Structure formats: structure tokens, C-alpha cells
Coordinates of C-alpha atoms and ligand atoms in Angstrom, one line a residue:
M11 CA 66.0 14.8 136.9
A12 CA 63.5 13.5 134.4
P13 CA 63.9 9.8 133.4
K14 CA 64.2 11.0 129.8
N15 CA 67.0 13.3 130.5
E16 CA 68.9 10.6 132.6
K17 CA 68.8 8.3 129.6
V18 CA 70.4 11.0 127.4
V19 CA 73.2 11.5 130.1
F20 CA 73.7 7.8 130.3
L21 CA 74.0 7.4 126.6
K22 CA 76.4 10.2 126.3
L23 CA 78.6 8.9 128.9
E24 CA 78.7 5.5 127.2
K25 CA 79.5 7.2 124.0
L26 CA 82.3 9.1 125.5
R27 CA 83.8 6.3 127.3
E28 CA 83.8 4.3 124.1
T29 CA 85.3 6.9 122.0
I30 CA 88.2 7.5 124.4
E31 CA 88.8 3.9 124.7
Q32 CA 88.9 3.8 120.8
Y33 CA 91.5 6.4 121.0
N34 CA 93.5 4.5 123.5
F35 CA 93.3 1.5 121.5
A36 CA 94.6 3.3 118.3
Y37 CA 97.5 5.0 120.3
Y38 CA 98.6 2.3 122.5
V39 CA 97.7 -1.1 120.8
L40 CA 97.7 -0.2 117.0
D41 CA 100.5 2.5 117.5
D42 CA 98.3 4.4 115.0
P43 CA 96.6 7.6 116.6
V44 CA 93.3 8.5 115.3
A45 CA 92.9 11.8 117.3
S46 CA 95.0 14.7 118.4
D47 CA 96.2 15.0 122.0
S48 CA 94.0 18.1 122.6
E49 CA 90.9 16.3 121.1
Y50 CA 91.7 13.3 123.7
D51 CA 92.1 15.7 126.4
R52 CA 88.8 17.6 125.5
L53 CA 86.8 14.5 125.8
M54 CA 88.4 13.3 128.9
R55 CA 87.5 16.6 130.5
Q56 CA 83.9 16.3 129.3
L57 CA 83.7 12.7 130.7
E58 CA 85.2 13.8 134.1
A59 CA 82.9 16.7 134.4
L60 CA 80.0 14.6 133.6
E61 CA 80.8 11.9 135.9
E62 CA 81.3 14.4 138.7
K63 CA 77.9 15.9 137.9
Y64 CA 76.2 12.4 137.8
P65 CA 78.2 10.2 140.5
N66 CA 75.5 7.5 140.2
F67 CA 76.6 6.9 136.6
S68 CA 80.2 6.6 137.4
V69 CA 81.6 3.3 136.8
L70 CA 84.9 1.5 137.6
N71 CA 85.5 0.5 134.1
S72 CA 85.4 4.3 132.8
P73 CA 88.8 5.3 131.2
S74 CA 88.6 8.2 133.6
Q75 CA 89.2 5.6 136.5
R76 CA 92.3 4.1 135.1
V77 CA 94.6 5.8 137.7
G78 CA 93.0 5.1 141.2
V79 CA 93.1 8.1 143.6
R80 CA 94.6 6.3 146.6
P81 CA 97.2 3.6 147.3
I82 CA 96.2 0.1 148.4
R83 CA 97.3 -1.0 151.7
E84 CA 98.8 -4.2 150.8
F85 CA 98.9 -6.9 148.2
K86 CA 96.4 -9.7 148.3
E87 CA 97.4 -13.0 147.3
V88 CA 95.5 -14.5 144.2
R89 CA 95.4 -18.3 143.3
H90 CA 95.8 -18.7 139.8
G91 CA 92.8 -20.8 138.1
L92 CA 95.5 -22.5 136.0
P93 CA 98.9 -22.4 137.1
M94 CA 101.3 -19.9 135.4
L95 CA 104.2 -22.5 134.5
S96 CA 107.5 -21.3 133.6
L97 CA 109.2 -22.8 130.3
E98 CA 112.0 -25.2 130.0
N99 CA 115.2 -23.5 128.7
A100 CA 117.4 -24.7 125.8
L101 CA 120.7 -22.7 125.7
S102 CA 122.0 -24.1 122.5
K103 CA 121.2 -25.8 119.2
T104 CA 121.8 -29.2 120.7
E105 CA 119.8 -28.7 123.8
L106 CA 117.0 -27.5 121.5
A107 CA 117.2 -30.6 119.2
N108 CA 117.1 -32.9 122.4
W109 CA 114.1 -31.0 123.8
L110 CA 112.3 -31.6 120.4
D111 CA 113.1 -35.1 120.5
R112 CA 112.5 -35.9 124.2
R113 CA 109.4 -33.9 124.7
V114 CA 107.6 -33.7 121.3
K115 CA 108.6 -36.2 118.7
R116 CA 109.0 -39.3 120.9
P117 CA 105.7 -38.8 122.8
L118 CA 103.7 -38.0 119.6
K119 CA 105.1 -41.1 118.0
A120 CA 102.3 -43.3 119.3
V121 CA 99.5 -40.9 118.5
E122 CA 100.9 -38.8 115.5
V123 CA 102.1 -39.4 112.0
A124 CA 105.8 -39.4 112.7
G125 CA 108.2 -37.8 110.3
T126 CA 105.9 -34.6 109.6
D127 CA 107.6 -31.4 110.7
I128 CA 105.6 -29.8 113.3
D129 CA 104.3 -26.2 113.2
F130 CA 105.6 -23.9 116.0
A131 CA 104.4 -20.7 116.8
A132 CA 107.6 -18.7 117.5
E133 CA 107.8 -15.4 119.2
P134 CA 110.6 -13.2 121.0
K135 CA 111.0 -13.9 124.6
L136 CA 110.4 -10.6 126.3
D137 CA 112.5 -9.5 129.4
G138 CA 109.6 -8.1 131.7
A139 CA 107.1 -9.2 134.1
A140 CA 104.6 -12.1 133.5
V141 CA 101.1 -11.0 134.4
S142 CA 97.6 -12.6 134.2
V143 CA 94.5 -10.4 133.4
R144 CA 90.9 -11.7 133.9
Y145 CA 88.0 -10.4 131.9
E146 CA 84.5 -11.4 132.9
K147 CA 81.6 -10.6 130.3
G148 CA 84.4 -8.5 128.6
L149 CA 85.1 -6.3 131.8
L150 CA 88.5 -6.3 133.4
V151 CA 88.2 -7.6 136.9
L152 CA 91.5 -8.8 138.1
G153 CA 95.2 -8.4 137.1
C154 CA 97.9 -10.2 138.9
T155 CA 101.5 -11.2 138.9
R156 CA 102.9 -14.5 138.3
G157 CA 104.2 -15.0 141.7
D158 CA 105.5 -18.6 142.2
G159 CA 103.2 -19.9 139.3
N160 CA 100.3 -20.9 141.6
I161 CA 99.9 -18.0 143.7
G162 CA 100.5 -14.5 142.7
E163 CA 99.7 -11.0 144.1
D164 CA 96.6 -8.8 143.0
I165 CA 97.9 -5.8 141.0
T166 CA 94.8 -4.7 139.4
H167 CA 95.2 -1.2 140.6
N168 CA 98.3 -1.0 138.6
I169 CA 97.5 -3.0 135.5
R170 CA 94.6 -0.7 134.9
T171 CA 97.0 2.1 134.6
I172 CA 98.5 0.5 131.5
R173 CA 96.7 2.2 128.6
A174 CA 97.5 -0.7 126.2
V175 CA 95.4 -3.0 128.4
P176 CA 91.6 -2.5 127.5
L177 CA 89.2 -2.0 130.4
R178 CA 86.7 -3.9 128.2
L179 CA 87.1 -6.2 125.4
K180 CA 86.1 -5.2 122.0
G181 CA 83.4 -7.3 120.3
R182 CA 79.7 -8.0 121.0
H183 CA 79.8 -11.3 122.3
P184 CA 82.8 -11.5 124.8
P185 CA 83.5 -14.9 126.7
S186 CA 81.8 -15.0 130.2
V187 CA 85.5 -15.7 131.5
L188 CA 88.7 -14.8 129.6
E189 CA 92.1 -14.9 131.5
V190 CA 94.9 -13.8 129.2
R191 CA 98.5 -14.1 130.1
G192 CA 101.1 -11.6 129.1
E193 CA 104.5 -9.7 129.6
V194 CA 104.3 -6.2 130.9
F195 CA 107.7 -4.4 129.8
M196 CA 109.0 -1.2 129.6
P197 CA 110.2 -0.4 125.9
K198 CA 113.9 0.5 125.7
A199 CA 113.2 4.0 124.5
N200 CA 111.1 4.8 127.5
F201 CA 113.5 3.0 129.8
M202 CA 116.5 5.3 128.8
E203 CA 114.3 8.3 128.9
Y204 CA 113.1 7.5 132.3
N205 CA 116.5 6.8 133.6
A206 CA 117.9 10.2 132.1
Q207 CA 115.1 12.0 134.0
A208 CA 115.6 10.2 137.2
L209 CA 119.2 11.1 137.0
E210 CA 118.3 14.6 136.7
K211 CA 115.9 14.6 139.6
D212 CA 118.6 12.7 141.6
E213 CA 116.2 9.8 141.8
K214 CA 117.1 6.1 142.0
L215 CA 117.7 4.7 138.5
F216 CA 116.5 1.1 137.1
V217 CA 119.1 -1.4 136.5
N218 CA 117.5 -2.7 133.4
P219 CA 114.0 -2.6 131.6
R220 CA 112.9 -5.9 133.3
N221 CA 113.7 -4.4 136.9
A222 CA 111.7 -1.4 135.7
A223 CA 108.6 -3.4 134.6
A224 CA 108.6 -5.6 137.7
G225 CA 109.3 -2.5 140.3
S226 CA 106.5 -0.6 138.7
L227 CA 104.1 -3.2 139.1
R228 CA 104.8 -3.9 142.7
Q229 CA 103.9 -0.2 143.7
L230 CA 101.1 0.3 146.3
D231 CA 100.2 3.6 144.8
P232 CA 98.8 3.2 141.4
R233 CA 99.5 7.1 140.7
L234 CA 103.3 6.1 140.6
T235 CA 102.7 3.2 138.4
A236 CA 100.7 5.4 135.9
Q237 CA 103.9 7.6 135.6
R238 CA 105.8 4.7 134.4
P239 CA 105.7 4.0 130.6
L240 CA 104.7 0.4 130.5
D241 CA 103.5 -1.5 127.7
I242 CA 102.2 -5.3 127.4
F243 CA 102.1 -8.1 124.9
F244 CA 99.5 -10.8 125.4
Y245 CA 100.6 -14.4 124.4
G246 CA 98.4 -16.9 126.0
I247 CA 95.3 -17.9 128.0
G248 CA 94.4 -19.2 131.5
D249 CA 91.1 -20.0 132.6
V250 CA 88.3 -19.5 130.0
S251 CA 84.6 -20.2 130.0
G252 CA 81.9 -19.5 127.5
W253 CA 84.2 -19.5 124.6
N254 CA 85.0 -21.7 121.7
T255 CA 88.9 -22.0 122.0
P256 CA 90.5 -21.8 118.6
D257 CA 92.5 -24.8 117.2
S258 CA 95.8 -23.3 117.1
H259 CA 98.1 -20.9 119.1
S260 CA 98.3 -18.6 115.9
E261 CA 94.6 -18.4 115.6
L262 CA 94.4 -17.8 119.3
L263 CA 96.8 -14.7 119.0
K264 CA 94.6 -13.5 116.0
K265 CA 91.4 -13.7 118.3
L266 CA 93.0 -12.0 121.2
R267 CA 93.9 -9.1 118.8
D268 CA 90.1 -9.1 117.8
F269 CA 89.3 -8.6 121.5
G270 CA 91.6 -5.4 121.4
L271 CA 94.4 -7.3 123.2
K272 CA 97.9 -6.2 122.1
T273 CA 100.3 -9.1 120.8
C274 CA 103.7 -9.1 119.5
H275 CA 103.9 -8.4 115.9
D276 CA 107.3 -10.3 115.6
S277 CA 105.7 -13.7 116.1
K278 CA 105.6 -16.3 113.2
I279 CA 104.7 -19.7 112.3
V280 CA 107.8 -21.9 111.7
K281 CA 108.3 -25.6 110.7
G282 CA 110.4 -28.2 112.5
L283 CA 113.7 -27.7 114.1
Q284 CA 115.4 -25.9 111.1
G285 CA 112.4 -23.4 111.1
C286 CA 112.9 -22.6 114.8
L287 CA 116.6 -22.2 114.1
D288 CA 116.1 -19.9 111.3
Y289 CA 113.7 -17.7 113.3
Y290 CA 116.3 -17.7 116.2
S291 CA 119.0 -16.4 114.1
S292 CA 116.7 -13.7 112.3
I293 CA 115.7 -12.3 115.7
S294 CA 119.3 -12.5 117.0
K295 CA 120.2 -10.3 114.2
K296 CA 117.2 -7.7 114.8
R297 CA 117.7 -7.9 118.6
D298 CA 119.5 -4.6 119.1
D299 CA 116.9 -2.8 116.7
L300 CA 113.9 -4.2 118.4
P301 CA 112.1 -1.6 120.6
Y302 CA 111.9 -4.0 123.6
E303 CA 114.4 -5.9 125.5
I304 CA 114.5 -9.9 124.8
D305 CA 116.6 -12.8 126.2
G306 CA 115.7 -15.3 123.7
V307 CA 112.9 -16.7 121.7
V308 CA 110.0 -19.2 122.4
Y309 CA 108.6 -21.9 120.4
K310 CA 105.2 -23.5 121.2
V311 CA 103.6 -26.2 119.3
D312 CA 100.9 -24.4 117.2
S313 CA 98.2 -27.0 117.4
L314 CA 96.3 -26.7 120.6
R315 CA 95.1 -30.3 120.0
I316 CA 98.6 -31.6 120.0
Q317 CA 99.7 -29.2 122.9
S318 CA 96.9 -30.9 125.1
E319 CA 98.2 -34.4 124.1
L320 CA 101.7 -33.6 125.0
G321 CA 100.3 -32.1 128.2
L322 CA 102.2 -30.6 131.3
S323 CA 105.0 -32.0 133.4
R324 CA 105.1 -30.7 137.0
R325 CA 106.8 -27.5 136.3
H326 CA 106.8 -26.9 132.6
P327 CA 104.3 -27.3 129.7
N328 CA 105.8 -30.0 127.5
W329 CA 104.7 -28.3 124.3
A330 CA 106.9 -25.0 124.6
V331 CA 110.5 -24.2 125.2
A332 CA 112.6 -20.9 125.5
H333 CA 115.7 -20.9 123.3
K334 CA 117.9 -18.4 125.3
F335 CA 120.5 -16.0 123.8
P336 CA 124.0 -16.5 125.3
P337 CA 124.2 -14.6 128.7
Q338 CA 125.3 -11.0 128.4
E339 CA 126.7 -11.2 132.0
E340 CA 129.0 -13.7 133.4
I341 CA 131.1 -14.1 136.5
T342 CA 134.8 -14.7 136.1
I343 CA 138.0 -14.4 137.9
V344 CA 140.8 -11.6 137.5
K345 CA 144.3 -13.4 137.0
S346 CA 146.3 -10.4 136.8
I347 CA 146.3 -6.7 136.1
E348 CA 148.9 -5.4 133.4
F349 CA 149.5 -2.2 132.0
Q350 CA 149.4 -1.4 128.2
V351 CA 151.4 1.6 126.8
G352 CA 149.5 3.8 124.3
R353 CA 151.1 6.0 121.7
T354 CA 150.9 9.0 123.9
G355 CA 152.6 7.1 126.7
A356 CA 149.7 6.7 128.7
L357 CA 149.5 3.5 130.8
T358 CA 146.1 1.8 130.6
P359 CA 145.5 -0.9 133.2
V360 CA 144.0 -4.2 131.6
A361 CA 142.4 -7.2 133.6
R362 CA 143.4 -10.5 132.4
L363 CA 140.6 -12.8 133.0
H364 CA 140.0 -16.5 133.2
P365 CA 138.4 -16.8 129.7
V366 CA 134.7 -16.8 130.0
F367 CA 131.7 -17.0 127.2
V368 CA 129.6 -14.0 127.4
G369 CA 127.4 -12.4 124.7
G370 CA 128.4 -14.8 122.1
V371 CA 132.1 -14.6 122.4
T372 CA 134.9 -15.6 124.6
V373 CA 136.3 -12.8 126.8
S374 CA 139.7 -12.9 128.3
N375 CA 140.6 -9.4 128.9
A376 CA 138.8 -6.1 130.0
T377 CA 140.4 -2.8 130.0
L378 CA 140.0 -0.5 133.0
H379 CA 140.4 2.9 131.5
N380 CA 142.9 4.4 133.8
V381 CA 144.8 3.9 137.0
D382 CA 142.0 5.8 139.2
E383 CA 139.5 3.2 138.0
L384 CA 141.4 0.7 139.8
K385 CA 141.0 2.3 143.1
R386 CA 137.4 3.4 142.3
I387 CA 136.0 -0.1 141.7
D388 CA 138.6 -1.6 144.0
I389 CA 139.6 -4.5 141.8
R390 CA 142.2 -6.8 142.9
V391 CA 144.1 -9.9 141.5
G392 CA 142.0 -12.9 142.6
D393 CA 138.8 -11.2 142.6
S394 CA 135.5 -12.5 141.2
V395 CA 134.0 -9.8 138.7
I396 CA 130.7 -9.6 136.7
I397 CA 131.6 -9.1 133.2
S398 CA 129.1 -7.8 130.7
R399 CA 129.0 -7.6 126.9
A400 CA 126.0 -6.4 124.9
G401 CA 125.9 -6.4 121.2
D402 CA 129.0 -5.3 119.6
V403 CA 130.2 -3.4 122.7
I404 CA 133.5 -4.2 124.2
P405 CA 133.3 -6.2 127.3
K406 CA 133.5 -4.4 130.6
I407 CA 133.7 -5.2 134.4
V408 CA 130.3 -3.9 135.9
K409 CA 130.9 -5.3 139.3
V410 CA 133.7 -6.5 141.7
L411 CA 132.1 -9.4 143.8
R412 CA 133.8 -8.2 147.2
E413 CA 132.0 -11.1 149.2
R414 CA 134.0 -13.6 147.1
R415 CA 137.4 -11.9 147.6
P416 CA 139.9 -14.4 148.6
K417 CA 142.2 -13.6 151.6
N418 CA 145.3 -13.3 149.3
A419 CA 143.8 -11.1 146.7
S420 CA 146.5 -8.5 145.9
I421 CA 146.2 -4.7 145.0
V422 CA 147.9 -3.6 142.1
D423 CA 149.3 -0.1 141.8
A424 CA 150.5 1.8 138.8
P425 CA 154.2 0.9 138.0
R426 CA 157.1 3.1 138.8
S427 CA 158.7 2.1 135.5
C428 CA 157.3 1.6 132.0
P429 CA 156.7 -2.1 131.3
I430 CA 158.0 -1.5 127.8
C431 CA 161.0 0.6 128.2
S432 CA 161.6 0.8 131.9
S433 CA 161.7 4.6 131.9
D434 CA 160.2 6.4 134.9
T435 CA 156.6 6.9 134.8
I436 CA 155.1 10.4 135.3
R437 CA 151.9 11.4 136.8
A438 CA 151.0 15.0 136.2
E439 CA 149.4 17.0 139.1
G440 CA 145.7 16.7 138.9
E441 CA 145.6 14.1 136.0
T442 CA 144.3 10.7 136.0
V443 CA 146.7 9.3 133.6
V444 CA 150.0 7.9 134.4
R445 CA 152.5 8.1 131.3
C446 CA 155.8 6.6 130.4
G447 CA 158.5 9.3 130.5
G448 CA 160.7 7.5 128.1
G449 CA 159.5 9.4 124.8
L450 CA 160.8 8.3 121.6
I451 CA 163.1 5.7 123.1
C452 CA 159.9 4.0 124.3
L453 CA 159.1 1.2 121.7
A454 CA 155.5 1.5 122.5
Q455 CA 155.4 5.1 121.8
L456 CA 157.6 4.9 118.8
K457 CA 155.7 2.2 117.2
E458 CA 152.3 3.7 117.4
R459 CA 153.9 7.0 116.0
Ligands
ZN520 ZN1 157.9 3.3 127.8

């Protein structure tokens, strides 16, 4: 091949790679496609054909190489340049106010003008898997899990399959090293669709989107991960060199976006405790409509200078806190199982529970649908159970904790006689419903009619 021709091929390959990555960026990061699927496929086929023909021009950071061809043998350990610390939690308004006093206001009094409300960068707290992605001279070289905060696992082969993660940073002068931290997640809609398909194929279902994201990243075979609809939001940095770090967290997020790194649209700058609380309540209201699962919000002191003054404690940064939503699952104890009589005479078992605060309300009852359900989930008086309540959904028992069952836990059978009118109960052949046989002499049936 003549050198002149070689140069033409090289330029053509570079152009193709750039265009495809631009299409990826528009589709997966901006959520605003600029090309049709068929156009995208056509360019990708051209690229693959050329790379096959000229293997010496093939590079790892080509969009054609996102999905590796073979599984890795095992996960290698990676020591983080800067530890990936977890955040301190605040579970209530009072805890948040205390955190603000203890970690921010008091330490700052000596060095800062007290009394001014501090700016916080507030953002939803995604329920996914934390990762760190390292770029050197603008090229993706490493992706790893958080692990224990100091040592994670090398999951580069899987990170590369996520289309929203750029293989190379945008812009002419990328930092010599830029480690970015973010959360990999499976959007709610994709999670439901994935589970629906898995159900059809009789495959294992994911328990929740967090489980789906974490499980997908811990695959040895990147071809499996590539089939999982994963997305990412970046929210911070680790090791950095050859870059003028901006003055504030909000400015930092803007710079990350300029590099083509996806950040959450729902983040906002708020002022002081009241600003944080307002943000919390506005995100709580939007929670069910957000396309991704969250379990709270995060507030970070916006000024990076103040962040470094506040510093880190052993396990947490002192300048950030996670304000968590009330738990949507709790454990409680079944005090008794009673039967309610409906207007058709049907007896519905109801578990009376030791009251428990879950999903923002106190729950003391959970319906068990019908008599067969008692046997199916094998629930007994005295059992410990997991109660779940999401959004406005009525609370339900998701699991009986058999390992916690006391010796004297008692089985409850459907009663022989109606708890309201004492008439005999009837269970028709092949039916799951037990009914009161009293008809209109039964007050429960009469009342409801
Ligand atoms: Zn009755």
C-alpha cells in the first residue's frame, strides 16, 4: 500500500470513529438523536469493514470495540488514587440540621464569615452502582467499582459497553489524567422491560434497578453487559492532573459536560438549610415520575475551596451529606391474623402488625388477599415479615423471615364460622375464596349492600 493511500485510509477511519461517537453522544448523553438507526448502522459497518481490512489501524478506543469479543478470566483489584468515600446519612430534618451545624457551620466559624447561608449543590441520590472511570490524555483507560472505597475491581471491559460513557473526551486539550466518578444505573423503564422479557424467556429476574446495575457490571463477559440497558451520571472527580480544577462543584459539572460526560439534569444550587429542605420536598414529589430510581438527595458544599477547608473524616467527606427518603421496606412482627367479611361474603385475611414507619406512613395492617395466600407464603402469628410500601401503593408483605420464626408461632386457618354473624363458612370446589354462608342475616354483607 502506498504511503499516500495509507494516510487517506487513516483519516477516513478517524472521521468515521468521530462521527459514530458524535452520534452516540447525541443519542445516549444528550437524548437528542442526530442520525437515523440505519445511518448509524451503515457507518458502523463501514468502520468494521475498514478496520478488518487494515488491522494495523485498529485501535482499542474505536466505537467498534466497545463490546469485547471474549470474557475476562477474573476481576483484578484496583487501588483508587483517591479513596471513594461513602456519604454520611441524614434520615430526618433534625439530623440534617445537626449535620449542617456540626460538620459545616461550626468548623467554618473560625475561617469563614459566619451567618451567611452556604451554597449547596443538590442532586438526586441515584440507586445504582458507584464507579470510577479514568481518562488519560482524553482516552478511556480504566473503569472500576467502588469496592470497599480503597480497593475496587477492574470492570473496564464492561464500562466500555455503556454507550453514554465516552471512549474519548471531547475538546482539544483534555487533562493528562482525569478520574471521574459516577453512578451506573438501569433506568426504570428499561428495568421493567428487561424483567418482562426475562420472565418470558424464563430467566432470572432482577429484584430492583440497583441490583440490576451492580449485577450487570460484575459480569466476566462484556457481551452480557452490553445487552443490559445501562446508563450513567457523573457527579465528581478523583485523581486529576494537568487540569485547572474549577472553583465550584456546579462549575465542575459544567466542565464534565463539556468533556462529553453525562451529568444529572435535576441537580440544582440551593441556599442553606431551607434551600436543601425545599429541594428535598420538590424531588420527593417528582420521585415517582423520574426515569431513574433514587433513595434520597445529596447536598454538597458548592465551593471547592470550602470543601477542602472542611476536609475529610476517616470514612466520609465533611462537605457532603445524603438526605435519605424514608425506607420503603421495613421489618415488623405479625401480632394476629384476622378475617374481614366483604359485601359478597368473602373472607379476606388481614395481618395485624406491630406498627412500623415505612414509605412515609405508619403501617399496622396488611391484606393477604385470600386464604390460599396464607399457605402460599406460610405466614404465622409471631412471624417477622418485610413490609414494603412504595409511593401511594398499599402496603404489602413481601417476605416472611422464616429464620426469625419463634417456636410458638401459630398457623391460622380459615374460620369455620363467620366472625360477624357466626354462620357457617363455605368454600366452593376449586375456589380460593371462603365465604360467609349467612347471606343477608350477615351484618357485614347487609351493610355493604
Ligand atoms: Zn357473616
